[in-house]
Short mmCIF file of C-alpha atoms in Angstrom, two decimals:
data_model
loop_
_atom_site.label_atom_id
_atom_site.label_comp_id
_atom_site.label_asym_id
_atom_site.label_seq_id
_atom_site.Cartn_x
_atom_site.Cartn_y
_atom_site.Cartn_z
CA MET A 106 13.99 -0.77 15.74
CA ALA A 107 11.16 -1.71 13.39
CA LEU A 108 10.39 0.62 10.49
CA LEU A 109 6.66 0.44 11.29
CA GLU A 110 5.17 -0.21 14.71
CA VAL A 111 1.41 -0.53 15.18
CA SER A 112 0.49 -0.56 18.88
CA ASN A 113 -2.89 -1.44 20.40
CA LEU A 114 -4.99 0.24 17.73
CA LYS A 115 -8.67 0.69 18.41
CA LYS A 116 -11.04 2.51 16.09
CA ILE A 117 -14.67 3.27 16.90
CA TYR A 118 -16.93 5.08 14.45
CA ALA A 119 -19.94 6.87 15.87
CA SER A 120 -22.93 8.32 14.05
CA ARG A 121 -23.30 12.08 13.95
CA LEU A 122 -25.78 11.98 16.82
CA GLY A 123 -23.74 9.41 18.71
CA GLY A 124 -26.47 6.79 18.70
CA THR A 125 -24.69 4.13 16.65
CA ARG A 126 -21.15 2.98 17.42
CA VAL A 127 -19.19 0.57 15.25
CA GLN A 128 -15.87 -0.81 16.45
CA ALA A 129 -13.74 -1.31 13.34
CA LEU A 130 -10.48 -2.23 15.10
CA THR A 131 -9.82 -3.81 18.49
CA ASN A 132 -6.32 -3.83 19.99
CA VAL A 133 -4.36 -4.46 16.76
CA SER A 134 -0.59 -4.65 17.20
CA PHE A 135 2.20 -5.70 14.82
CA SER A 136 5.49 -4.40 13.46
CA ALA A 137 7.22 -4.47 10.08
CA GLN A 138 10.94 -4.39 9.53
CA GLU A 139 12.62 -2.39 6.79
CA GLY A 140 12.55 -4.40 3.56
CA GLU A 141 9.53 -6.53 4.50
CA TYR A 142 6.68 -7.27 2.11
CA VAL A 143 3.50 -7.73 4.14
CA ALA A 144 0.01 -8.54 2.86
CA ILE A 145 -3.12 -7.88 4.94
CA MET A 146 -6.18 -10.03 4.29
CA GLY A 147 -9.66 -10.40 5.73
CA GLU A 148 -13.29 -10.48 4.72
CA SER A 149 -15.09 -7.27 3.72
CA GLY A 150 -15.81 -5.25 6.85
CA SER A 151 -13.03 -6.93 8.84
CA GLY A 152 -11.17 -3.65 9.40
CA LYS A 153 -8.23 -4.05 7.05
CA THR A 154 -8.91 -0.88 5.05
CA THR A 155 -9.45 1.07 8.29
CA LEU A 156 -6.08 -0.23 9.46
CA LEU A 157 -4.39 0.85 6.23
CA ASN A 158 -6.00 4.30 6.41
CA ILE A 159 -4.67 4.83 9.94
CA ILE A 160 -1.17 3.73 8.93
CA ALA A 161 -1.44 6.10 5.97
CA ALA A 162 -2.36 8.97 8.31
CA LEU A 163 -5.66 9.34 6.45
CA ASP A 164 -7.58 8.52 9.63
CA LYS A 165 -6.85 8.68 13.34
CA PRO A 166 -7.26 5.84 15.85
CA THR A 167 -9.58 6.10 18.82
CA GLU A 168 -6.81 4.56 20.91
CA GLY A 169 -3.30 3.29 20.21
CA ASP A 170 -0.48 4.59 18.06
CA VAL A 171 1.45 4.11 14.83
CA LEU A 172 5.17 4.81 14.67
CA LEU A 173 7.16 5.21 11.45
CA ASP A 174 10.92 5.22 11.96
CA GLY A 175 10.20 5.71 15.65
CA ARG A 176 8.07 8.81 15.11
CA SER A 177 4.49 8.70 16.32
CA LEU A 178 1.99 9.78 13.68
CA SER A 179 -0.01 11.39 16.49
CA THR A 180 2.77 13.98 16.88
CA VAL A 181 2.48 15.17 13.27
CA ARG A 182 0.46 18.38 13.23
CA ASP A 183 -2.65 18.50 11.07
CA LYS A 184 -1.16 21.23 8.89
CA ASP A 185 1.94 19.08 8.26
CA ILE A 186 0.24 15.75 7.64
CA SER A 187 -0.04 16.08 3.84
CA ALA A 188 3.67 16.88 3.56
CA PHE A 189 4.46 13.98 5.90
CA ARG A 190 2.54 11.54 3.69
CA ARG A 191 4.16 12.93 0.55
CA ASP A 192 7.69 12.69 1.98
CA HIS A 193 7.49 9.31 3.72
CA LEU A 194 4.71 7.24 2.15
CA GLY A 195 3.93 6.01 -1.35
CA PHE A 196 0.39 5.00 -2.36
CA VAL A 197 -0.94 2.60 -4.99
CA PHE A 198 -4.73 2.35 -5.27
CA GLN A 199 -7.11 0.00 -7.07
CA GLU A 200 -8.50 2.78 -9.29
CA PHE A 201 -5.10 4.30 -10.20
CA ASN A 202 -6.17 7.89 -9.28
CA LEU A 203 -4.54 9.46 -12.33
CA LEU A 204 -5.59 12.86 -13.71
CA ASP A 205 -6.81 12.54 -17.30
CA THR A 206 -5.91 16.16 -18.10
CA PHE A 207 -2.25 15.51 -17.20
CA THR A 208 0.21 13.49 -19.25
CA VAL A 209 1.65 10.33 -17.71
CA GLN A 210 4.85 12.24 -16.98
CA ASP A 211 3.02 15.09 -15.28
CA ASN A 212 0.98 12.65 -13.18
CA ILE A 213 4.22 11.11 -11.96
CA PHE A 214 5.82 14.50 -11.35
CA LEU A 215 2.89 15.75 -9.24
CA PRO A 216 4.22 14.73 -5.76
CA LEU A 217 7.64 16.17 -6.65
CA VAL A 218 6.06 19.44 -7.83
CA LEU A 219 4.16 19.66 -4.54
CA ALA A 220 7.45 19.07 -2.72
CA GLY A 221 9.03 22.00 -4.57
CA LYS A 222 11.50 20.00 -6.67
CA LYS A 223 13.00 21.53 -9.82
CA TYR A 224 12.51 20.04 -13.27
CA PRO A 225 16.12 18.79 -13.75
CA GLU A 226 15.88 16.75 -10.54
CA MET A 227 12.42 15.44 -11.47
CA ARG A 228 13.70 14.39 -14.90
CA GLU A 229 16.74 12.74 -13.35
CA ARG A 230 14.46 10.68 -11.11
CA ILE A 231 11.85 9.69 -13.68
CA VAL A 232 14.06 8.42 -16.49
CA PRO A 233 15.57 5.37 -14.73
CA LEU A 234 12.29 4.47 -13.01
CA ALA A 235 10.17 4.78 -16.14
CA THR A 236 12.74 2.78 -18.11
CA LYS A 237 12.97 0.01 -15.51
CA LEU A 238 9.18 -0.22 -15.13
CA GLY A 239 8.56 -0.22 -18.87
CA ILE A 240 6.62 3.02 -19.32
CA PHE A 241 9.27 5.36 -20.74
CA ASP A 242 7.69 5.29 -24.20
CA ILE A 243 4.28 6.41 -22.91
CA LEU A 244 5.39 9.33 -20.72
CA LEU A 245 3.84 11.91 -23.05
CA LYS A 246 0.53 10.06 -23.46
CA TYR A 247 -2.57 10.73 -21.39
CA PRO A 248 -4.13 8.17 -19.01
CA TYR A 249 -7.16 7.64 -21.29
CA GLU A 250 -4.77 6.54 -24.06
CA ILE A 251 -3.14 3.66 -22.15
CA SER A 252 -4.21 0.27 -20.76
CA GLY A 253 -5.16 -0.56 -17.18
CA GLY A 254 -1.90 -2.39 -16.62
CA GLN A 255 0.07 0.60 -17.89
CA LYS A 256 -1.97 2.92 -15.67
CA GLN A 257 -1.06 0.85 -12.61
CA ARG A 258 2.62 0.92 -13.58
CA VAL A 259 2.35 4.70 -13.84
CA ALA A 260 0.77 4.76 -10.38
CA VAL A 261 3.64 2.68 -9.01
CA VAL A 262 6.26 5.00 -10.50
CA ARG A 263 4.41 7.98 -9.03
CA ALA A 264 4.37 6.22 -5.65
CA VAL A 265 8.08 5.38 -5.54
CA ILE A 266 9.56 8.44 -7.26
CA THR A 267 9.66 10.20 -3.87
CA ASP A 268 11.72 7.30 -2.44
CA PRO A 269 9.15 6.54 0.28
CA ARG A 270 10.03 4.72 3.48
CA LEU A 271 6.84 2.67 3.13
CA LEU A 272 4.82 1.75 0.04
CA LEU A 273 1.11 1.24 0.82
CA ALA A 274 -1.06 -0.61 -1.68
CA ASP A 275 -4.85 -0.90 -1.40
CA GLU A 276 -6.24 -3.71 -3.60
CA PRO A 277 -3.67 -2.87 -6.31
CA THR A 278 -4.68 -5.79 -8.56
CA GLY A 279 -8.44 -5.31 -8.16
CA ALA A 280 -8.98 -3.55 -11.49
CA LEU A 281 -6.45 -5.55 -13.51
CA ASP A 282 -6.74 -8.55 -15.81
CA SER A 283 -4.70 -11.69 -15.16
CA ARG A 284 -1.70 -10.69 -17.29
CA SER A 285 -1.52 -7.18 -15.83
CA THR A 286 -1.86 -8.65 -12.33
CA ASP A 287 1.13 -10.91 -12.93
CA GLU A 288 3.15 -7.97 -14.27
CA LEU A 289 2.29 -5.80 -11.27
CA LEU A 290 3.14 -8.54 -8.76
CA ASP A 291 6.46 -9.12 -10.53
CA LEU A 292 7.07 -5.40 -10.27
CA PHE A 293 6.31 -5.33 -6.53
CA ALA A 294 8.62 -8.31 -6.01
CA ALA A 295 11.41 -6.52 -7.87
CA LEU A 296 10.94 -3.33 -5.85
CA ASN A 297 10.97 -5.33 -2.63
CA ALA A 298 14.13 -7.16 -3.71
CA GLU A 299 15.77 -3.75 -4.01
CA GLY A 300 14.80 -2.93 -0.42
CA GLN A 301 11.39 -1.24 -0.74
CA THR A 302 9.14 -1.99 2.23
CA ILE A 303 5.60 -2.83 1.07
CA LEU A 304 2.32 -3.13 2.98
CA MET A 305 -0.54 -4.35 0.80
CA VAL A 306 -4.24 -4.84 1.56
CA THR A 307 -5.73 -7.42 -0.79
CA HIS A 308 -8.58 -9.89 -1.29
CA SER A 309 -6.46 -11.79 -3.81
CA VAL A 310 -4.85 -15.01 -2.60
CA LYS A 311 -2.60 -14.85 -5.65
CA ALA A 312 -1.38 -11.37 -4.73
CA ALA A 313 -0.87 -12.25 -1.07
CA SER A 314 1.08 -15.39 -1.98
CA ARG A 315 3.83 -13.16 -3.40
CA ALA A 316 4.40 -11.44 -0.05
CA LYS A 317 6.87 -12.50 2.63
CA ARG A 318 4.29 -12.38 5.42
CA VAL A 319 0.50 -12.39 5.50
CA LEU A 320 -1.59 -10.88 8.30
CA PHE A 321 -5.24 -11.91 8.69
CA ILE A 322 -7.81 -9.56 10.25
CA ARG A 323 -11.13 -10.86 11.58
CA ASP A 324 -13.75 -8.65 13.22
CA GLY A 325 -11.24 -5.88 13.80
CA GLU A 326 -8.61 -8.08 15.43
CA LEU A 327 -5.39 -9.68 14.28
CA PHE A 328 -6.46 -13.30 13.83
CA HIS A 329 -3.34 -15.00 12.50
CA GLN A 330 -0.17 -14.45 10.48
CA ILE A 331 1.86 -16.61 8.13
CA TYR A 332 5.54 -16.19 7.32
CA ARG A 333 6.74 -17.37 3.92
CA GLY A 334 9.96 -18.89 5.18
CA ALA A 335 11.14 -21.38 2.54
CA ASP A 336 7.67 -21.84 1.03
CA THR A 337 7.11 -21.47 -2.69
CA ASP A 338 4.34 -19.22 -3.98
CA GLU A 339 2.18 -22.33 -4.48
CA GLN A 340 2.76 -23.58 -0.92
CA LEU A 341 2.02 -20.15 0.56
CA TYR A 342 -1.09 -19.92 -1.64
CA GLN A 343 -2.42 -23.11 -0.10
CA LYS A 344 -1.71 -21.96 3.46
CA ILE A 345 -3.47 -18.67 2.79
CA SER A 346 -6.48 -20.46 1.30
CA ASP A 347 -6.72 -22.75 4.34
CA THR A 348 -6.58 -19.79 6.73
CA LEU A 349 -9.25 -17.89 4.78
CA THR A 350 -11.50 -20.94 5.08
CA LEU A 351 -11.06 -20.80 8.86
CA LEU A 352 -11.84 -17.08 8.80
CA ALA A 353 -15.04 -17.69 6.84
CA THR A 354 -16.21 -20.57 9.04
CA GLY A 355 -15.25 -19.03 12.37
CA GLY A 356 -12.66 -21.72 13.07
CA ALA A 357 -9.47 -21.43 15.10
CA VAL A 358 -5.90 -21.82 13.89
CA GLN A 359 -4.23 -24.91 15.25
#
């Protein structure tokens, strides 16, 4: 059984008075196995962020379903949805979403505090992760005292400290310089090599070329997908670029 199953998703947004209807997703279906690293690409307005939000249980589909470990997200009660996200999903965002009034350590501890964990267990979890991800020496600093690359590493530690079944990343390299981007992508690759399943929405061909599979969304539909196979990063980069050209010109994949 796949870790994640997305079945026939449709999402229609209507204006408050019901006069304007926008169909963001149309019959999107795919699955992801445990340990996969999947990138989702598409032009702005293609529906990829809507898709990620539905998988993250931040939005609900008009039709269709999402299953995580065989459990339908539609069966999770509204009052339990926050706990479900905290316990099963990890999130990495473009803008880091760190609290400036909390130290780095306290930002990372936040999901564990909300889950009712005790300090000894939180400390036991953070030390190896912070050491491995290179932020142990900044744990007592505040977000405004560290670089953008360090902030994103903090966000990644916060996302994985709960041992999530699925790590969701929304444009994680969008606010980073080239060096920090390379460091983050190396970090994602290392986490995936250890078994972490990753689903990443990105505009960056460079970021997508580090994934094992790339899904392309056009006008709310799954347009194409590429598997890495034996390709190098450079070879996958070229295939992604060619497919994005087809997306932009309205062409069809041969």
